[in-house]
Amino acid sequence: MATDLFRKAADYCVAEIQLYDRASSLVCLLEEESNYNTTYSRFWGGDNSDYGYVYYDGEYDLATMMEYTQNFTILSSNVGCLADCYLGGDGCTELENWLTYSGTICKEQYCSLQWGEIDEAYHALRVCASKAIAVPKDGDKEAYVDATHSNQVTSNLCAFKMCASI
């Protein structure tokens, strides 16, 4: 059952949820045609996870954001480059111990399966939801949205650079 706050964010961010769903649909198709063992959902959800599927659905991923941002009242971990989570690098230090496959994905897999597309859509959704419903504990919504947007730009640029050389 969705909360009123979740519904407000989901209604405000329809375009971003659709972007996320299109990106994840493409990734699913590419994964089905590939020979790689680790899928996007397995990467984020782990081997025995009952919730890895949420990473293929925009509304479900929005729901996970509600959890780890405490309904957009706190900033979550500031991962400077989600691509580093897959490939290994300094941009993912806050999450690497939590991720079973951190640093184990090759650049060719990351780029050819277009995992960065879901990540870009994730960031767009997170920024949108911040604009819609954030009530930070420190009271500065503009700073909260700016920090979320800055993280989006940094991570997206990193992903672009990662695949530009292939």
mmCIF file of N, CA, C and O in Angstrom, residues 22-99:
data_model
loop_
_atom_site.group_PDB
_atom_site.id
_atom_site.type_symbol
_atom_site.label_atom_id
_atom_site.label_comp_id
_atom_site.label_asym_id
_atom_site.label_seq_id
_atom_site.Cartn_x
_atom_site.Cartn_y
_atom_site.Cartn_z
ATOM 1 N N ARG A 22 11.572 2.523 -19.232
ATOM 2 C CA ARG A 22 12.089 2.292 -20.584
ATOM 3 C C ARG A 22 13.544 1.837 -20.531
ATOM 4 O O ARG A 22 13.935 0.907 -21.251
ATOM 5 N N ALA A 23 14.348 2.482 -19.687
ATOM 6 C CA ALA A 23 15.763 2.098 -19.570
ATOM 7 C C ALA A 23 15.889 0.671 -19.055
ATOM 8 O O ALA A 23 16.689 -0.120 -19.570
ATOM 9 N N SER A 24 15.102 0.336 -18.060
ATOM 10 C CA SER A 24 15.212 -1.015 -17.502
ATOM 11 C C SER A 24 14.685 -2.070 -18.483
ATOM 12 O O SER A 24 15.210 -3.182 -18.538
ATOM 13 N N SER A 25 13.697 -1.734 -19.282
ATOM 14 C CA SER A 25 13.207 -2.669 -20.303
ATOM 15 C C SER A 25 14.299 -2.963 -21.316
ATOM 16 O O SER A 25 14.501 -4.124 -21.710
ATOM 17 N N LEU A 26 15.000 -1.927 -21.746
ATOM 18 C CA LEU A 26 16.106 -2.115 -22.676
ATOM 19 C C LEU A 26 17.188 -2.988 -22.051
ATOM 20 O O LEU A 26 17.685 -3.925 -22.689
ATOM 21 N N VAL A 27 17.550 -2.716 -20.808
ATOM 22 C CA VAL A 27 18.573 -3.503 -20.125
ATOM 23 C C VAL A 27 18.136 -4.969 -20.037
ATOM 24 O O VAL A 27 18.930 -5.881 -20.291
ATOM 25 N N CYS A 28 16.889 -5.214 -19.687
ATOM 26 C CA CYS A 28 16.391 -6.598 -19.608
ATOM 27 C C CYS A 28 16.554 -7.320 -20.937
ATOM 28 O O CYS A 28 17.005 -8.466 -20.983
ATOM 29 N N LEU A 29 16.178 -6.660 -22.028
ATOM 30 C CA LEU A 29 16.316 -7.274 -23.354
ATOM 31 C C LEU A 29 17.781 -7.555 -23.682
ATOM 32 O O LEU A 29 18.121 -8.632 -24.178
ATOM 33 N N LEU A 30 18.644 -6.604 -23.408
ATOM 34 C CA LEU A 30 20.066 -6.793 -23.685
ATOM 35 C C LEU A 30 20.654 -7.908 -22.830
ATOM 36 O O LEU A 30 21.480 -8.693 -23.304
ATOM 37 N N GLU A 31 20.219 -7.996 -21.582
ATOM 38 C CA GLU A 31 20.708 -9.057 -20.697
ATOM 39 C C GLU A 31 20.274 -10.437 -21.182
ATOM 40 O O GLU A 31 21.041 -11.394 -21.123
ATOM 41 N N GLU A 32 19.048 -10.535 -21.665
ATOM 42 C CA GLU A 32 18.552 -11.816 -22.179
ATOM 43 C C GLU A 32 19.367 -12.302 -23.370
ATOM 44 O O GLU A 32 19.532 -13.499 -23.568
ATOM 45 N N GLU A 33 19.874 -11.369 -24.161
ATOM 46 C CA GLU A 33 20.633 -11.718 -25.359
ATOM 47 C C GLU A 33 22.127 -11.871 -25.087
ATOM 48 O O GLU A 33 22.876 -12.234 -25.993
ATOM 49 N N SER A 34 22.555 -11.611 -23.869
ATOM 50 C CA SER A 34 23.992 -11.640 -23.557
ATOM 51 C C SER A 34 24.386 -12.966 -22.901
ATOM 52 O O SER A 34 23.535 -13.778 -22.550
ATOM 53 N N ASN A 35 25.673 -13.128 -22.726
ATOM 54 C CA ASN A 35 26.212 -14.311 -22.054
ATOM 55 C C ASN A 35 26.764 -13.981 -20.668
ATOM 56 O O ASN A 35 27.473 -14.796 -20.087
ATOM 57 N N TYR A 36 26.470 -12.804 -20.158
ATOM 58 C CA TYR A 36 26.967 -12.415 -18.842
ATOM 59 C C TYR A 36 26.116 -13.063 -17.754
ATOM 60 O O TYR A 36 24.900 -13.190 -17.886
ATOM 61 N N ASN A 37 26.762 -13.479 -16.677
ATOM 62 C CA ASN A 37 26.061 -14.163 -15.592
ATOM 63 C C ASN A 37 25.376 -13.207 -14.619
ATOM 64 O O ASN A 37 24.359 -13.551 -14.028
ATOM 65 N N THR A 38 25.937 -12.049 -14.415
ATOM 66 C CA THR A 38 25.391 -11.122 -13.431
ATOM 67 C C THR A 38 24.475 -10.120 -14.119
ATOM 68 O O THR A 38 24.891 -9.422 -15.039
ATOM 69 N N THR A 39 23.230 -10.060 -13.668
ATOM 70 C CA THR A 39 22.274 -9.088 -14.190
ATOM 71 C C THR A 39 22.297 -7.841 -13.317
ATOM 72 O O THR A 39 22.851 -7.837 -12.222
ATOM 73 N N TYR A 40 21.658 -6.799 -13.808
ATOM 74 C CA TYR A 40 21.561 -5.552 -13.052
ATOM 75 C C TYR A 40 20.876 -5.801 -11.709
ATOM 76 O O TYR A 40 21.342 -5.337 -10.669
ATOM 77 N N SER A 41 19.789 -6.542 -11.723
ATOM 78 C CA SER A 41 19.068 -6.788 -10.467
ATOM 79 C C SER A 41 19.885 -7.662 -9.517
ATOM 80 O O SER A 41 19.849 -7.462 -8.300
ATOM 81 N N ARG A 42 20.624 -8.594 -10.057
ATOM 82 C CA ARG A 42 21.469 -9.438 -9.202
ATOM 83 C C ARG A 42 22.611 -8.625 -8.609
ATOM 84 O O ARG A 42 22.997 -8.828 -7.460
ATOM 85 N N PHE A 43 23.151 -7.706 -9.404
ATOM 86 C CA PHE A 43 24.224 -6.854 -8.902
ATOM 87 C C PHE A 43 23.758 -6.070 -7.670
ATOM 88 O O PHE A 43 24.423 -6.039 -6.650
ATOM 89 N N TRP A 44 22.610 -5.429 -7.786
ATOM 90 C CA TRP A 44 22.117 -4.581 -6.695
ATOM 91 C C TRP A 44 21.411 -5.371 -5.600
ATOM 92 O O TRP A 44 21.428 -4.982 -4.444
ATOM 93 N N GLY A 45 20.767 -6.465 -5.959
ATOM 94 C CA GLY A 45 19.989 -7.218 -4.983
ATOM 95 C C GLY A 45 20.717 -8.386 -4.342
ATOM 96 O O GLY A 45 20.278 -8.908 -3.326
ATOM 97 N N GLY A 46 21.823 -8.824 -4.933
ATOM 98 C CA GLY A 46 22.557 -9.970 -4.394
ATOM 99 C C GLY A 46 22.037 -11.282 -4.948
ATOM 100 O O GLY A 46 21.025 -11.339 -5.644
ATOM 101 N N ASP A 47 22.737 -12.356 -4.628
ATOM 102 C CA ASP A 47 22.417 -13.672 -5.181
ATOM 103 C C ASP A 47 21.072 -14.218 -4.723
ATOM 104 O O ASP A 47 20.319 -14.782 -5.496
ATOM 105 N N ASN A 48 20.783 -14.101 -3.462
ATOM 106 C CA ASN A 48 19.587 -14.725 -2.902
ATOM 107 C C ASN A 48 18.528 -13.705 -2.504
ATOM 108 O O ASN A 48 17.716 -13.948 -1.639
ATOM 109 N N SER A 49 18.566 -12.580 -3.156
ATOM 110 C CA SER A 49 17.670 -11.498 -2.782
ATOM 111 C C SER A 49 16.255 -11.734 -3.284
ATOM 112 O O SER A 49 16.050 -12.174 -4.409
ATOM 113 N N ASP A 50 15.318 -11.427 -2.437
ATOM 114 C CA ASP A 50 13.918 -11.466 -2.842
ATOM 115 C C ASP A 50 13.462 -10.137 -3.429
ATOM 116 O O ASP A 50 12.323 -9.998 -3.832
ATOM 117 N N TYR A 51 14.347 -9.156 -3.446
ATOM 118 C CA TYR A 51 13.925 -7.833 -3.892
ATOM 119 C C TYR A 51 14.743 -7.278 -5.058
ATOM 120 O O TYR A 51 14.588 -6.132 -5.438
ATOM 121 N N GLY A 52 15.611 -8.058 -5.677
ATOM 122 C CA GLY A 52 16.403 -7.571 -6.800
ATOM 123 C C GLY A 52 15.562 -7.047 -7.952
ATOM 124 O O GLY A 52 15.950 -6.125 -8.664
ATOM 125 N N TYR A 53 14.374 -7.618 -8.137
ATOM 126 C CA TYR A 53 13.492 -7.204 -9.225
ATOM 127 C C TYR A 53 13.096 -5.739 -9.140
ATOM 128 O O TYR A 53 12.744 -5.125 -10.141
ATOM 129 N N VAL A 54 13.154 -5.150 -7.955
ATOM 130 C CA VAL A 54 12.716 -3.758 -7.820
ATOM 131 C C VAL A 54 13.547 -2.820 -8.681
ATOM 132 O O VAL A 54 13.083 -1.747 -9.050
ATOM 133 N N TYR A 55 14.755 -3.241 -9.020
ATOM 134 C CA TYR A 55 15.630 -2.373 -9.787
ATOM 135 C C TYR A 55 15.288 -2.345 -11.271
ATOM 136 O O TYR A 55 15.960 -1.684 -12.042
ATOM 137 N N TYR A 56 14.235 -3.063 -11.674
ATOM 138 C CA TYR A 56 13.737 -2.988 -13.040
ATOM 139 C C TYR A 56 12.411 -2.225 -13.118
ATOM 140 O O TYR A 56 11.757 -2.247 -14.142
ATOM 141 N N ASP A 57 12.017 -1.571 -12.075
ATOM 142 C CA ASP A 57 10.729 -0.889 -12.041
ATOM 143 C C ASP A 57 10.874 0.461 -11.345
ATOM 144 O O ASP A 57 11.317 0.528 -10.203
ATOM 145 N N GLY A 58 10.490 1.521 -12.039
ATOM 146 C CA GLY A 58 10.662 2.867 -11.517
ATOM 147 C C GLY A 58 9.928 3.141 -10.211
ATOM 148 O O GLY A 58 10.486 3.733 -9.290
ATOM 149 N N GLU A 59 8.680 2.708 -10.124
ATOM 150 C CA GLU A 59 7.935 2.951 -8.883
ATOM 151 C C GLU A 59 8.513 2.156 -7.716
ATOM 152 O O GLU A 59 8.586 2.655 -6.600
ATOM 153 N N TYR A 60 8.914 0.918 -7.970
ATOM 154 C CA TYR A 60 9.520 0.127 -6.895
ATOM 155 C C TYR A 60 10.826 0.762 -6.424
ATOM 156 O O TYR A 60 11.118 0.799 -5.234
ATOM 157 N N ASP A 61 11.631 1.256 -7.386
ATOM 158 C CA ASP A 61 12.886 1.877 -6.969
ATOM 159 C C ASP A 61 12.617 3.178 -6.218
ATOM 160 O O ASP A 61 13.324 3.507 -5.268
ATOM 161 N N LEU A 62 11.592 3.904 -6.602
ATOM 162 C CA LEU A 62 11.193 5.085 -5.833
ATOM 163 C C LEU A 62 10.857 4.683 -4.397
ATOM 164 O O LEU A 62 11.241 5.366 -3.443
ATOM 165 N N ALA A 63 10.182 3.568 -4.244
ATOM 166 C CA ALA A 63 9.853 3.085 -2.897
ATOM 167 C C ALA A 63 11.121 2.793 -2.093
ATOM 168 O O ALA A 63 11.180 3.089 -0.892
ATOM 169 N N THR A 64 12.161 2.250 -2.744
ATOM 170 C CA THR A 64 13.412 2.007 -2.013
ATOM 171 C C THR A 64 14.060 3.327 -1.618
ATOM 172 O O THR A 64 14.660 3.423 -0.553
ATOM 173 N N MET A 65 13.917 4.336 -2.469
ATOM 174 C CA MET A 65 14.455 5.662 -2.132
ATOM 175 C C MET A 65 13.771 6.221 -0.890
ATOM 176 O O MET A 65 14.420 6.856 -0.054
ATOM 177 N N MET A 66 12.475 5.996 -0.783
ATOM 178 C CA MET A 66 11.722 6.478 0.384
ATOM 179 C C MET A 66 12.327 5.891 1.663
ATOM 180 O O MET A 66 12.441 6.562 2.681
ATOM 181 N N GLU A 67 12.732 4.630 1.573
ATOM 182 C CA GLU A 67 13.296 3.936 2.730
ATOM 183 C C GLU A 67 14.635 4.527 3.147
ATOM 184 O O GLU A 67 14.831 4.936 4.277
ATOM 185 N N TYR A 68 15.598 4.574 2.217
ATOM 186 C CA TYR A 68 16.947 4.960 2.625
ATOM 187 C C TYR A 68 17.159 6.468 2.740
ATOM 188 O O TYR A 68 18.200 6.904 3.216
ATOM 189 N N THR A 69 16.190 7.265 2.322
ATOM 190 C CA THR A 69 16.273 8.709 2.566
ATOM 191 C C THR A 69 15.337 9.129 3.704
ATOM 192 O O THR A 69 15.179 10.315 3.954
ATOM 193 N N GLN A 70 14.738 8.124 4.328
ATOM 194 C CA GLN A 70 13.742 8.370 5.374
ATOM 195 C C GLN A 70 12.696 9.381 4.876
ATOM 196 O O GLN A 70 12.485 10.433 5.451
ATOM 197 N N ASN A 71 12.072 9.012 3.773
ATOM 198 C CA ASN A 71 11.045 9.832 3.127
ATOM 199 C C ASN A 71 11.565 11.198 2.693
ATOM 200 O O ASN A 71 10.896 12.214 2.812
ATOM 201 N N PHE A 72 12.795 11.198 2.181
ATOM 202 C CA PHE A 72 13.440 12.396 1.666
ATOM 203 C C PHE A 72 13.604 13.480 2.742
ATOM 204 O O PHE A 72 13.422 14.660 2.483
ATOM 205 N N THR A 73 13.964 13.023 3.920
ATOM 206 C CA THR A 73 14.301 13.954 5.001
ATOM 207 C C THR A 73 15.809 13.993 5.244
ATOM 208 O O THR A 73 16.302 14.922 5.870
ATOM 209 N N ILE A 74 16.532 12.966 4.779
ATOM 210 C CA ILE A 74 17.995 12.948 4.886
ATOM 211 C C ILE A 74 18.583 12.591 3.523
ATOM 212 O O ILE A 74 17.948 11.905 2.728
ATOM 213 N N LEU A 75 19.793 13.061 3.285
ATOM 214 C CA LEU A 75 20.503 12.659 2.076
ATOM 215 C C LEU A 75 21.048 11.261 2.295
ATOM 216 O O LEU A 75 21.556 10.946 3.364
ATOM 217 N N SER A 76 20.932 10.442 1.286
ATOM 218 C CA SER A 76 21.511 9.101 1.389
ATOM 219 C C SER A 76 22.982 9.187 1.016
ATOM 220 O O SER A 76 23.511 10.267 0.776
ATOM 221 N N SER A 77 23.630 8.052 0.932
ATOM 222 C CA SER A 77 25.049 8.055 0.597
ATOM 223 C C SER A 77 25.284 8.797 -0.714
ATOM 224 O O SER A 77 24.502 8.710 -1.649
ATOM 225 N N ASN A 78 26.355 9.526 -0.739
ATOM 226 C CA ASN A 78 26.709 10.326 -1.899
ATOM 227 C C ASN A 78 27.738 9.563 -2.722
ATOM 228 O O ASN A 78 28.933 9.740 -2.557
ATOM 229 N N VAL A 79 27.260 8.706 -3.583
ATOM 230 C CA VAL A 79 28.141 7.915 -4.436
ATOM 231 C C VAL A 79 28.487 8.774 -5.640
ATOM 232 O O VAL A 79 27.628 9.084 -6.463
ATOM 233 N N GLY A 80 29.740 9.165 -5.730
ATOM 234 C CA GLY A 80 30.171 10.073 -6.783
ATOM 235 C C GLY A 80 30.125 9.480 -8.174
ATOM 236 O O GLY A 80 30.009 10.203 -9.156
ATOM 237 N N CYS A 81 30.208 8.157 -8.268
ATOM 238 C CA CYS A 81 30.209 7.517 -9.581
ATOM 239 C C CYS A 81 29.665 6.103 -9.441
ATOM 240 O O CYS A 81 30.381 5.200 -9.005
ATOM 241 N N LEU A 82 28.407 5.916 -9.798
ATOM 242 C CA LEU A 82 27.840 4.571 -9.714
ATOM 243 C C LEU A 82 28.584 3.586 -10.611
ATOM 244 O O LEU A 82 28.667 2.408 -10.291
ATOM 245 N N ALA A 83 29.166 4.059 -11.709
ATOM 246 C CA ALA A 83 29.939 3.166 -12.574
ATOM 247 C C ALA A 83 31.088 2.525 -11.801
ATOM 248 O O ALA A 83 31.445 1.373 -12.052
ATOM 249 N N ASP A 84 31.651 3.236 -10.846
ATOM 250 C CA ASP A 84 32.721 2.676 -10.019
ATOM 251 C C ASP A 84 32.220 1.515 -9.163
ATOM 252 O O ASP A 84 33.001 0.638 -8.794
ATOM 253 N N CYS A 85 30.957 1.507 -8.832
ATOM 254 C CA CYS A 85 30.405 0.375 -8.064
ATOM 255 C C CYS A 85 30.517 -0.911 -8.872
ATOM 256 O O CYS A 85 30.814 -1.972 -8.329
ATOM 257 N N TYR A 86 30.291 -0.813 -10.178
ATOM 258 C CA TYR A 86 30.355 -1.987 -11.039
ATOM 259 C C TYR A 86 31.802 -2.378 -11.355
ATOM 260 O O TYR A 86 32.171 -3.541 -11.281
ATOM 261 N N LEU A 87 32.576 -1.373 -11.723
ATOM 262 C CA LEU A 87 33.907 -1.609 -12.277
ATOM 263 C C LEU A 87 35.022 -1.553 -11.247
ATOM 264 O O LEU A 87 36.139 -1.984 -11.519
ATOM 265 N N GLY A 88 34.735 -0.999 -10.089
ATOM 266 C CA GLY A 88 35.773 -0.785 -9.083
ATOM 267 C C GLY A 88 36.332 0.615 -9.249
ATOM 268 O O GLY A 88 36.530 1.084 -10.357
ATOM 269 N N GLY A 89 36.539 1.288 -8.165
ATOM 270 C CA GLY A 89 37.059 2.651 -8.220
ATOM 271 C C GLY A 89 36.687 3.413 -6.974
ATOM 272 O O GLY A 89 35.897 2.944 -6.148
ATOM 273 N N ASP A 90 37.239 4.588 -6.852
ATOM 274 C CA ASP A 90 37.075 5.394 -5.640
ATOM 275 C C ASP A 90 35.688 6.004 -5.488
ATOM 276 O O ASP A 90 35.337 6.461 -4.408
ATOM 277 N N GLY A 91 34.893 6.030 -6.547
ATOM 278 C CA GLY A 91 33.598 6.692 -6.500
ATOM 279 C C GLY A 91 32.490 5.908 -5.832
ATOM 280 O O GLY A 91 31.358 6.356 -5.761
ATOM 281 N N CYS A 92 32.793 4.723 -5.303
ATOM 282 C CA CYS A 92 31.744 3.878 -4.726
ATOM 283 C C CYS A 92 32.088 3.403 -3.313
ATOM 284 O O CYS A 92 31.504 2.445 -2.822
ATOM 285 N N THR A 93 32.983 4.060 -2.655
ATOM 286 C CA THR A 93 33.459 3.560 -1.361
ATOM 287 C C THR A 93 32.351 3.422 -0.323
ATOM 288 O O THR A 93 32.424 2.548 0.536
ATOM 289 N N GLU A 94 31.316 4.251 -0.407
ATOM 290 C CA GLU A 94 30.246 4.184 0.593
ATOM 291 C C GLU A 94 29.377 2.936 0.463
ATOM 292 O O GLU A 94 28.710 2.543 1.408
ATOM 293 N N LEU A 95 29.358 2.325 -0.721
ATOM 294 C CA LEU A 95 28.487 1.168 -0.951
ATOM 295 C C LEU A 95 29.218 -0.144 -1.157
ATOM 296 O O LEU A 95 28.600 -1.205 -1.102
ATOM 297 N N GLU A 96 30.520 -0.104 -1.393
ATOM 298 C CA GLU A 96 31.216 -1.309 -1.835
ATOM 299 C C GLU A 96 31.116 -2.480 -0.867
ATOM 300 O O GLU A 96 31.075 -3.633 -1.310
ATOM 301 N N ASN A 97 31.046 -2.246 0.419
ATOM 302 C CA ASN A 97 30.928 -3.353 1.374
ATOM 303 C C ASN A 97 29.532 -3.960 1.401
ATOM 304 O O ASN A 97 29.344 -5.090 1.825
ATOM 305 N N TRP A 98 28.568 -3.235 0.944
ATOM 306 C CA TRP A 98 27.179 -3.685 0.922
ATOM 307 C C TRP A 98 26.874 -4.503 -0.327
ATOM 308 O O TRP A 98 25.972 -5.343 -0.333
ATOM 309 N N LEU A 99 27.636 -4.285 -1.388
ATOM 310 C CA LEU A 99 27.370 -4.926 -2.677
ATOM 311 C C LEU A 99 28.182 -6.201 -2.856
ATOM 312 O O LEU A 99 29.408 -6.172 -2.781
#
